[in-house]
């Protein structure tokens, strides 16, 4: 039969174990299916009642002691393992893992650059307060001198949402600004526009524009030309060749479109529409067209980004080619 000395020796051995495996074999030795204590409990059945009660009591005490020693050693060994890990030397000479450096999206870079230029020229960005993707039909069309059934409405295929629509141009911000502010007004708005266009090399159905609006007592075509030429120079330098082409927009008179020359492709690329604000627009929005005049233009941000970064296809701006996109860096 197991006696107190056996238990004492057993606890000593448990207290000296150094690994989890040694501890587990000590546990099996005492408490496993064929362990010493397990067998001793089984043997109780053969004893007569008084002896059985007495032996069972001491066996239970032995069991508790062994169990307590096992728990304590488990803690002790996990502390040993933790210390070993903590003491492992860090190798500071190992090469660092490659870090993927993100970059501001090329479209945002162009927007930031334009923002900087127009702020320096005294324009205020109303991109927060007068910038709505879902617009009233009046702001997108009628107040801009495009009445219902006017063929100009079909110049831009429109998505309607009930009585509202997804704006087809950021010019829809013009009436919002004109209705709220008194001239002189020097405003820019950056935003998304939506047209039912099939995506191709130069088109995506959702793209970005910057609208510029200038209204004052004295304003003439020279102001428009100076502003546009200056921002193109700011972005692309003096060597960029531009061309003013007479055009038509219901909300400007006269109207022009501006192209830039792409030497590699040997062709012109249209980047913006512009003109002197039509007197009807000034009147529709509550101002006197005899006292105020102005200019406006809308520029396609994606087109500028393509030119700036030498991209061949506007859809590259919306692909997931992280290497290409993070390689687009205005400051390089
Ligand atoms: N809104 C026009 C477009 O999207 C551009 C434009 C803006 C033209 C302002 C004239 C004045 O095509």
mmCIF file of C-alpha atoms and ligand atoms in Angstrom:
data_model
loop_
_atom_site.group_PDB
_atom_site.id
_atom_site.type_symbol
_atom_site.label_atom_id
_atom_site.label_comp_id
_atom_site.label_asym_id
_atom_site.label_seq_id
_atom_site.Cartn_x
_atom_site.Cartn_y
_atom_site.Cartn_z
ATOM 1 C CA UNK A 1 0.000 0.000 0.000
ATOM 2 C CA UNK A 2 1.101 3.559 -0.614
ATOM 3 C CA UNK A 3 2.376 5.300 2.487
ATOM 4 C CA UNK A 4 3.205 8.860 3.457
ATOM 5 C CA UNK A 5 6.861 8.417 2.603
ATOM 6 C CA UNK A 6 5.973 7.368 -0.980
ATOM 7 C CA UNK A 7 3.919 10.506 -1.342
ATOM 8 C CA UNK A 8 6.681 12.654 0.104
ATOM 9 C CA UNK A 9 9.193 11.195 -2.404
ATOM 10 C CA UNK A 10 6.713 11.528 -5.234
ATOM 11 C CA UNK A 11 6.166 15.222 -4.472
ATOM 12 C CA UNK A 12 9.926 15.751 -4.456
ATOM 13 C CA UNK A 13 10.216 14.284 -7.924
ATOM 14 C CA UNK A 14 7.301 16.409 -9.183
ATOM 15 C CA UNK A 15 8.940 19.537 -7.748
ATOM 16 C CA UNK A 16 12.102 18.828 -9.697
ATOM 17 C CA UNK A 17 10.562 18.313 -13.136
ATOM 18 C CA UNK A 18 11.862 20.776 -15.711
ATOM 19 C CA UNK A 19 9.702 20.135 -18.762
ATOM 20 C CA UNK A 20 6.027 19.799 -19.515
ATOM 21 C CA UNK A 21 6.634 16.233 -20.761
ATOM 22 C CA UNK A 22 8.296 15.154 -17.473
ATOM 23 C CA UNK A 23 5.447 16.654 -15.535
ATOM 24 C CA UNK A 24 2.904 14.803 -17.648
ATOM 25 C CA UNK A 25 4.618 11.450 -17.033
ATOM 26 C CA UNK A 26 4.676 12.163 -13.296
ATOM 27 C CA UNK A 27 0.921 12.852 -13.462
ATOM 28 C CA UNK A 28 0.295 9.589 -15.317
ATOM 29 C CA UNK A 29 2.510 7.738 -12.795
ATOM 30 C CA UNK A 30 0.160 8.750 -9.962
ATOM 31 C CA UNK A 31 -3.193 9.571 -11.483
ATOM 32 C CA UNK A 32 -3.277 7.980 -14.957
ATOM 33 C CA UNK A 33 -5.604 5.047 -15.787
ATOM 34 C CA UNK A 34 -3.032 2.634 -14.408
ATOM 35 C CA UNK A 35 -1.481 5.138 -11.980
ATOM 36 C CA UNK A 36 -0.491 4.157 -8.434
ATOM 37 C CA UNK A 37 -3.244 6.109 -6.736
ATOM 38 C CA UNK A 38 -5.873 4.976 -9.248
ATOM 39 C CA UNK A 39 -4.963 1.365 -8.610
ATOM 40 C CA UNK A 40 -4.927 1.897 -4.853
ATOM 41 C CA UNK A 41 -8.481 3.315 -5.049
ATOM 42 C CA UNK A 42 -9.543 0.279 -7.075
ATOM 43 C CA UNK A 43 -8.018 -2.049 -4.482
ATOM 44 C CA UNK A 44 -10.204 -0.543 -1.750
ATOM 45 C CA UNK A 45 -13.128 -2.665 -2.917
ATOM 46 C CA UNK A 46 -11.496 -5.812 -1.584
ATOM 47 C CA UNK A 47 -11.174 -4.474 1.973
ATOM 48 C CA UNK A 48 -13.726 -4.760 4.713
ATOM 49 C CA UNK A 49 -15.777 -1.751 5.579
ATOM 50 C CA UNK A 50 -13.878 -0.149 8.491
ATOM 51 C CA UNK A 51 -10.523 -0.566 6.850
ATOM 52 C CA UNK A 52 -11.926 0.733 3.547
ATOM 53 C CA UNK A 53 -13.195 3.946 5.153
ATOM 54 C CA UNK A 54 -9.901 4.599 6.890
ATOM 55 C CA UNK A 55 -7.741 3.866 3.814
ATOM 56 C CA UNK A 56 -10.003 5.880 1.546
ATOM 57 C CA UNK A 57 -9.558 8.894 3.794
ATOM 58 C CA UNK A 58 -5.773 8.758 3.657
ATOM 59 C CA UNK A 59 -5.785 8.011 -0.086
ATOM 60 C CA UNK A 60 -7.893 11.113 -0.683
ATOM 61 C CA UNK A 61 -5.430 13.175 1.302
ATOM 62 C CA UNK A 62 -2.527 11.728 -0.739
ATOM 63 C CA UNK A 63 -4.382 12.502 -3.949
ATOM 64 C CA UNK A 64 -4.961 16.102 -2.944
ATOM 65 C CA UNK A 65 -1.295 16.578 -2.097
ATOM 66 C CA UNK A 66 -0.137 15.102 -5.413
ATOM 67 C CA UNK A 67 -2.649 17.239 -7.324
ATOM 68 C CA UNK A 68 -1.529 20.397 -5.524
ATOM 69 C CA UNK A 69 2.122 19.589 -6.344
ATOM 70 C CA UNK A 70 1.220 19.031 -10.009
ATOM 71 C CA UNK A 71 -0.579 22.407 -10.253
ATOM 72 C CA UNK A 72 2.306 24.217 -8.625
ATOM 73 C CA UNK A 73 4.875 22.635 -10.915
ATOM 74 C CA UNK A 74 2.800 23.470 -13.951
ATOM 75 C CA UNK A 75 2.997 27.163 -13.009
ATOM 76 C CA UNK A 76 6.704 26.848 -12.247
ATOM 77 C CA UNK A 77 7.445 25.263 -15.641
ATOM 78 C CA UNK A 78 5.419 27.813 -17.621
ATOM 79 C CA UNK A 79 7.426 30.532 -15.873
ATOM 80 C CA UNK A 80 10.630 28.756 -16.919
ATOM 81 C CA UNK A 81 9.441 28.634 -20.558
ATOM 82 C CA UNK A 82 8.439 32.304 -20.514
ATOM 83 C CA UNK A 83 11.827 33.314 -19.115
ATOM 84 C CA UNK A 84 13.565 31.310 -21.831
ATOM 85 C CA UNK A 85 11.602 33.185 -24.498
ATOM 86 C CA UNK A 86 12.300 36.551 -22.921
ATOM 87 C CA UNK A 87 15.995 35.812 -22.693
ATOM 88 C CA UNK A 88 16.331 34.941 -26.356
ATOM 89 C CA UNK A 89 18.627 37.452 -27.996
ATOM 90 C CA UNK A 90 17.103 39.672 -30.716
ATOM 91 C CA UNK A 91 19.222 39.729 -33.861
ATOM 92 C CA UNK A 92 19.329 43.404 -34.737
ATOM 93 C CA UNK A 93 21.306 42.716 -37.915
ATOM 94 C CA UNK A 94 18.433 40.887 -39.655
ATOM 95 C CA UNK A 95 17.220 42.815 -42.748
ATOM 96 C CA UNK A 96 13.900 44.620 -42.310
ATOM 97 C CA UNK A 97 10.804 43.360 -44.086
ATOM 98 C CA UNK A 98 9.781 45.355 -47.172
ATOM 99 C CA UNK A 99 7.208 47.986 -46.250
ATOM 100 C CA UNK A 100 4.552 48.895 -48.824
ATOM 101 C CA UNK A 101 4.447 52.667 -49.009
ATOM 102 C CA UNK A 102 1.065 54.070 -49.897
ATOM 103 C CA UNK A 103 0.556 57.290 -51.821
ATOM 104 C CA UNK A 104 -2.170 59.851 -52.282
ATOM 105 C CA UNK A 105 -4.345 58.783 -55.219
ATOM 106 C CA UNK A 106 -3.339 60.610 -58.453
ATOM 107 C CA UNK A 107 -6.807 62.184 -58.741
ATOM 108 C CA UNK A 108 -6.526 63.572 -55.201
ATOM 109 C CA UNK A 109 -3.024 64.833 -55.969
ATOM 110 C CA UNK A 110 -4.319 66.852 -58.937
ATOM 111 C CA UNK A 111 -7.245 68.142 -56.863
ATOM 112 C CA UNK A 112 -4.863 69.216 -54.078
ATOM 113 C CA UNK A 113 -2.616 70.963 -56.575
ATOM 114 C CA UNK A 114 -5.522 72.857 -58.196
ATOM 115 C CA UNK A 115 -6.847 73.721 -54.761
ATOM 116 C CA UNK A 116 -3.501 75.241 -53.838
ATOM 117 C CA UNK A 117 -3.312 77.285 -57.039
ATOM 118 C CA UNK A 118 -6.832 78.717 -56.819
ATOM 119 C CA UNK A 119 -6.496 79.473 -53.139
ATOM 120 C CA UNK A 120 -3.378 81.522 -53.918
ATOM 121 C CA UNK A 121 -5.396 83.385 -56.573
ATOM 122 C CA UNK A 122 -8.021 84.349 -53.988
ATOM 123 C CA UNK A 123 -10.682 81.768 -54.856
ATOM 124 C CA UNK A 124 -12.686 80.021 -52.143
ATOM 125 C CA UNK A 125 -13.547 76.338 -52.360
ATOM 126 C CA UNK A 126 -17.247 75.693 -51.780
ATOM 127 C CA UNK A 127 -16.759 71.937 -52.147
ATOM 128 C CA UNK A 128 -18.281 71.387 -48.723
ATOM 129 C CA UNK A 129 -21.390 73.550 -48.813
ATOM 130 C CA UNK A 130 -22.482 73.838 -52.454
ATOM 131 C CA UNK A 131 -21.565 70.409 -53.737
ATOM 132 C CA UNK A 132 -24.375 67.876 -54.268
ATOM 133 C CA UNK A 133 -24.070 64.670 -56.289
ATOM 134 C CA UNK A 134 -27.854 64.269 -56.250
ATOM 135 C CA UNK A 135 -29.163 67.527 -57.638
ATOM 136 C CA UNK A 136 -32.359 69.373 -58.380
ATOM 137 C CA UNK A 137 -33.217 69.419 -62.047
ATOM 138 C CA UNK A 138 -33.339 73.237 -61.786
ATOM 139 C CA UNK A 139 -29.703 73.591 -60.660
ATOM 140 C CA UNK A 140 -28.392 71.153 -63.245
ATOM 141 C CA UNK A 141 -30.487 72.495 -66.130
ATOM 142 C CA UNK A 142 -33.150 75.216 -66.046
ATOM 143 C CA UNK A 143 -31.359 77.872 -63.975
ATOM 144 C CA UNK A 144 -28.357 77.306 -66.228
ATOM 145 C CA UNK A 145 -30.433 78.440 -69.191
ATOM 146 C CA UNK A 146 -31.218 74.905 -70.374
ATOM 147 C CA UNK A 147 -35.056 74.814 -70.428
ATOM 148 C CA UNK A 148 -37.063 71.596 -70.600
ATOM 149 C CA UNK A 149 -37.114 70.011 -74.062
ATOM 150 C CA UNK A 150 -34.040 72.020 -75.036
ATOM 151 C CA UNK A 151 -31.791 69.804 -77.188
ATOM 152 C CA UNK A 152 -28.819 70.743 -74.982
ATOM 153 C CA UNK A 153 -30.209 68.419 -72.289
ATOM 154 C CA UNK A 154 -29.253 65.501 -74.474
ATOM 155 C CA UNK A 155 -25.640 66.717 -74.732
ATOM 156 C CA UNK A 156 -25.114 64.792 -71.504
ATOM 157 C CA UNK A 157 -27.069 61.575 -70.893
ATOM 158 C CA UNK A 158 -28.615 61.856 -67.470
ATOM 159 C CA UNK A 159 -29.491 59.429 -64.657
ATOM 160 C CA UNK A 160 -32.771 60.492 -63.027
ATOM 161 C CA UNK A 161 -33.723 59.536 -59.451
ATOM 162 C CA UNK A 162 -37.408 60.391 -59.150
ATOM 163 C CA UNK A 163 -37.677 64.157 -59.525
ATOM 164 C CA UNK A 164 -33.952 64.580 -58.857
ATOM 165 C CA UNK A 165 -30.936 63.540 -60.888
ATOM 166 C CA UNK A 166 -27.262 62.628 -60.613
ATOM 167 C CA UNK A 167 -25.631 65.850 -61.732
ATOM 168 C CA UNK A 168 -24.067 65.742 -65.170
ATOM 169 C CA UNK A 169 -21.659 68.583 -64.420
ATOM 170 C CA UNK A 170 -20.378 70.543 -61.420
ATOM 171 C CA UNK A 171 -21.817 73.632 -63.131
ATOM 172 C CA UNK A 172 -24.918 72.640 -61.092
ATOM 173 C CA UNK A 173 -23.111 74.323 -58.168
ATOM 174 C CA UNK A 174 -23.219 77.682 -59.997
ATOM 175 C CA UNK A 175 -26.908 78.396 -59.218
ATOM 176 C CA UNK A 176 -26.421 77.228 -55.604
ATOM 177 C CA UNK A 177 -23.551 79.691 -55.119
ATOM 178 C CA UNK A 178 -25.187 82.542 -57.036
ATOM 179 C CA UNK A 179 -28.438 82.202 -55.066
ATOM 180 C CA UNK A 180 -26.594 82.383 -51.783
ATOM 181 C CA UNK A 181 -23.762 84.859 -52.237
ATOM 182 C CA UNK A 182 -23.551 88.418 -53.429
ATOM 183 C CA UNK A 183 -20.851 89.345 -55.945
ATOM 184 C CA UNK A 184 -17.927 89.660 -56.087
ATOM 185 C CA UNK A 185 -17.753 85.874 -56.137
ATOM 186 C CA UNK A 186 -14.563 83.864 -56.670
ATOM 187 C CA UNK A 187 -15.501 80.227 -56.248
ATOM 188 C CA UNK A 188 -14.190 76.770 -57.059
ATOM 189 C CA UNK A 189 -15.977 73.458 -56.432
ATOM 190 C CA UNK A 190 -14.501 69.982 -56.795
ATOM 191 C CA UNK A 191 -16.900 67.089 -57.266
ATOM 192 C CA UNK A 192 -18.034 63.950 -59.046
ATOM 193 C CA UNK A 193 -20.271 63.939 -62.092
ATOM 194 C CA UNK A 194 -22.332 61.155 -63.621
ATOM 195 C CA UNK A 195 -23.034 60.474 -67.274
ATOM 196 C CA UNK A 196 -24.473 57.483 -68.990
ATOM 197 C CA UNK A 197 -21.266 56.884 -70.955
ATOM 198 C CA UNK A 198 -19.698 53.608 -72.022
ATOM 199 C CA UNK A 199 -16.217 53.291 -70.399
ATOM 200 C CA UNK A 200 -13.336 53.529 -72.880
ATOM 201 C CA UNK A 201 -9.801 54.955 -73.099
ATOM 202 C CA UNK A 202 -10.943 58.508 -72.291
ATOM 203 C CA UNK A 203 -14.355 57.932 -70.610
ATOM 204 C CA UNK A 204 -15.668 56.587 -67.322
ATOM 205 C CA UNK A 205 -19.328 57.119 -66.350
ATOM 206 C CA UNK A 206 -18.392 58.708 -63.024
ATOM 207 C CA UNK A 207 -15.569 61.223 -63.022
ATOM 208 C CA UNK A 208 -14.339 64.396 -61.351
ATOM 209 C CA UNK A 209 -14.568 68.036 -62.344
ATOM 210 C CA UNK A 210 -13.484 71.334 -60.930
ATOM 211 C CA UNK A 211 -15.884 74.190 -61.562
ATOM 212 C CA UNK A 212 -14.585 77.738 -61.397
ATOM 213 C CA UNK A 213 -16.930 80.718 -61.166
ATOM 214 C CA UNK A 214 -15.945 84.388 -61.113
ATOM 215 C CA UNK A 215 -18.588 87.154 -60.911
ATOM 216 C CA UNK A 216 -17.832 90.840 -60.505
ATOM 217 C CA UNK A 217 -18.758 94.303 -61.791
ATOM 218 C CA UNK A 218 -15.959 94.310 -64.312
ATOM 219 C CA UNK A 219 -14.976 91.037 -65.845
ATOM 220 C CA UNK A 220 -14.006 90.218 -69.399
ATOM 221 C CA UNK A 221 -12.668 87.411 -71.513
ATOM 222 C CA UNK A 222 -9.086 88.464 -70.680
ATOM 223 C CA UNK A 223 -9.659 87.476 -67.041
ATOM 224 C CA UNK A 224 -10.875 84.072 -68.108
ATOM 225 C CA UNK A 225 -7.931 83.532 -70.425
ATOM 226 C CA UNK A 226 -5.403 84.706 -67.850
ATOM 227 C CA UNK A 227 -6.800 82.398 -65.154
ATOM 228 C CA UNK A 228 -6.926 79.332 -67.384
ATOM 229 C CA UNK A 229 -3.486 79.895 -68.919
ATOM 230 C CA UNK A 230 -1.986 80.440 -65.461
ATOM 231 C CA UNK A 231 -3.318 77.247 -63.947
ATOM 232 C CA UNK A 232 -2.232 75.179 -66.960
ATOM 233 C CA UNK A 233 1.253 76.688 -66.639
ATOM 234 C CA UNK A 234 1.223 76.005 -62.893
ATOM 235 C CA UNK A 235 0.486 72.335 -63.489
ATOM 236 C CA UNK A 236 2.401 71.616 -66.677
ATOM 237 C CA UNK A 237 5.000 74.359 -67.118
ATOM 238 C CA UNK A 238 5.415 76.902 -69.898
ATOM 239 C CA UNK A 239 6.005 74.418 -72.671
ATOM 240 C CA UNK A 240 2.431 73.071 -72.685
ATOM 241 C CA UNK A 241 0.756 74.164 -75.936
ATOM 242 C CA UNK A 242 -2.925 75.098 -75.680
ATOM 243 C CA UNK A 243 -5.640 75.953 -78.174
ATOM 244 C CA UNK A 244 -8.911 77.853 -77.637
ATOM 245 C CA UNK A 245 -11.687 76.477 -79.804
ATOM 246 C CA UNK A 246 -15.031 78.201 -80.180
ATOM 247 C CA UNK A 247 -17.856 76.084 -78.773
ATOM 248 C CA UNK A 248 -21.379 76.149 -77.379
ATOM 249 C CA UNK A 249 -22.774 75.881 -73.846
ATOM 250 C CA UNK A 250 -26.237 77.307 -73.034
ATOM 251 C CA UNK A 251 -24.908 78.850 -69.781
ATOM 252 C CA UNK A 252 -21.985 80.776 -71.315
ATOM 253 C CA UNK A 253 -21.726 83.239 -74.188
ATOM 254 C CA UNK A 254 -19.293 83.249 -75.878
ATOM 255 C CA UNK A 255 -18.200 79.676 -75.147
ATOM 256 C CA UNK A 256 -14.889 77.944 -75.768
ATOM 257 C CA UNK A 257 -13.275 74.586 -75.320
ATOM 258 C CA UNK A 258 -9.609 74.336 -74.525
ATOM 259 C CA UNK A 259 -7.343 71.618 -75.852
ATOM 260 C CA UNK A 260 -3.748 70.805 -74.974
ATOM 261 C CA UNK A 261 -1.247 69.349 -77.415
ATOM 262 C CA UNK A 262 0.083 65.856 -76.738
ATOM 263 C CA UNK A 263 3.416 65.693 -78.600
ATOM 264 C CA UNK A 264 3.781 61.916 -78.394
ATOM 265 C CA UNK A 265 0.324 61.137 -79.698
ATOM 266 C CA UNK A 266 0.542 64.149 -82.022
ATOM 267 C CA UNK A 267 -3.014 65.180 -81.251
ATOM 268 C CA UNK A 268 -5.075 67.657 -79.228
ATOM 269 C CA UNK A 269 -6.866 66.584 -76.037
ATOM 270 C CA UNK A 270 -9.861 68.534 -74.763
ATOM 271 C CA UNK A 271 -9.507 69.333 -71.065
ATOM 272 C CA UNK A 272 -12.085 71.990 -70.303
ATOM 273 C CA UNK A 273 -15.157 73.953 -71.300
ATOM 274 C CA UNK A 274 -15.389 77.650 -70.503
ATOM 275 C CA UNK A 275 -17.070 80.938 -71.299
ATOM 276 C CA UNK A 276 -18.506 84.222 -70.084
ATOM 277 C CA UNK A 277 -21.485 83.516 -67.792
ATOM 278 C CA UNK A 278 -24.726 83.952 -69.769
ATOM 279 C CA UNK A 279 -26.763 86.979 -68.559
ATOM 280 C CA UNK A 280 -29.805 84.685 -68.204
ATOM 281 C CA UNK A 281 -27.975 82.625 -65.553
ATOM 282 C CA UNK A 282 -27.143 85.761 -63.553
ATOM 283 C CA UNK A 283 -30.778 86.884 -63.828
ATOM 284 C CA UNK A 284 -32.241 83.426 -63.024
ATOM 285 C CA UNK A 285 -30.254 83.374 -59.782
ATOM 286 C CA UNK A 286 -31.451 86.791 -58.586
ATOM 287 C CA UNK A 287 -28.760 89.248 -59.713
ATOM 288 C CA UNK A 288 -28.818 92.124 -62.179
ATOM 289 C CA UNK A 289 -27.122 91.062 -65.429
ATOM 290 C CA UNK A 290 -26.541 94.718 -66.332
ATOM 291 C CA UNK A 291 -24.409 95.237 -63.187
ATOM 292 C CA UNK A 292 -22.590 91.909 -63.019
ATOM 293 C CA UNK A 293 -20.750 89.714 -65.424
ATOM 294 C CA UNK A 294 -18.380 86.832 -65.007
ATOM 295 C CA UNK A 295 -16.621 83.820 -66.384
ATOM 296 C CA UNK A 296 -16.890 80.123 -65.627
ATOM 297 C CA UNK A 297 -15.145 76.966 -66.617
ATOM 298 C CA UNK A 298 -15.276 73.268 -65.838
ATOM 299 C CA UNK A 299 -12.214 71.089 -66.068
ATOM 300 C CA UNK A 300 -11.980 67.296 -66.147
ATOM 301 C CA UNK A 301 -9.663 66.127 -63.364
ATOM 302 C CA UNK A 302 -9.079 62.656 -64.855
ATOM 303 C CA UNK A 303 -7.883 64.196 -68.124
ATOM 304 C CA UNK A 304 -5.374 66.363 -66.221
ATOM 305 C CA UNK A 305 -4.188 63.338 -64.237
ATOM 306 C CA UNK A 306 -3.700 61.305 -67.424
ATOM 307 C CA UNK A 307 -1.648 64.083 -68.974
ATOM 308 C CA UNK A 308 0.343 64.714 -65.836
ATOM 309 C CA UNK A 309 1.265 61.109 -65.167
ATOM 310 C CA UNK A 310 1.460 60.008 -68.804
ATOM 311 C CA UNK A 311 -1.351 57.454 -68.498
ATOM 312 C CA UNK A 312 -2.716 55.999 -71.732
ATOM 313 C CA UNK A 313 -6.098 54.914 -70.402
ATOM 314 C CA UNK A 314 -8.321 56.740 -67.901
ATOM 315 C CA UNK A 315 -9.459 53.372 -66.508
ATOM 316 C CA UNK A 316 -5.935 52.873 -65.112
ATOM 317 C CA UNK A 317 -6.882 55.464 -62.488
ATOM 318 C CA UNK A 318 -9.631 53.143 -61.286
ATOM 319 C CA UNK A 319 -7.712 49.870 -61.484
ATOM 320 C CA UNK A 320 -6.123 48.153 -58.522
ATOM 321 C CA UNK A 321 -2.554 48.375 -59.819
ATOM 322 C CA UNK A 322 -1.046 49.672 -56.597
ATOM 323 C CA UNK A 323 2.445 49.851 -58.070
ATOM 324 C CA UNK A 324 1.289 52.040 -60.952
ATOM 325 C CA UNK A 325 -0.835 54.269 -58.724
ATOM 326 C CA UNK A 326 1.791 54.762 -56.021
ATOM 327 C CA UNK A 327 4.341 55.500 -58.772
ATOM 328 C CA UNK A 328 2.225 58.532 -59.726
ATOM 329 C CA UNK A 329 3.851 61.211 -57.658
ATOM 330 C CA UNK A 330 3.555 64.934 -58.358
ATOM 331 C CA UNK A 331 6.674 65.687 -56.353
ATOM 332 C CA UNK A 332 9.049 63.386 -58.212
HETATM 333 N N1 LIG B 1 -20.206 72.084 -67.505
HETATM 334 C C1 LIG B 1 -19.516 71.950 -68.766
HETATM 335 C C2 LIG B 1 -19.252 70.467 -69.021
HETATM 336 O O1 LIG B 1 -19.302 69.683 -68.120
HETATM 337 C C3 LIG B 1 -18.207 72.697 -68.735
HETATM 338 C C4 LIG B 1 -18.356 74.179 -68.574
HETATM 339 C C5 LIG B 1 -18.340 74.737 -67.328
HETATM 340 C C6 LIG B 1 -18.489 75.003 -69.668
HETATM 341 C C7 LIG B 1 -18.472 76.107 -67.156
HETATM 342 C C8 LIG B 1 -18.618 76.359 -69.528
HETATM 343 C C9 LIG B 1 -18.595 76.905 -68.268
HETATM 344 O O2 LIG B 1 -19.006 70.070 -70.144
#
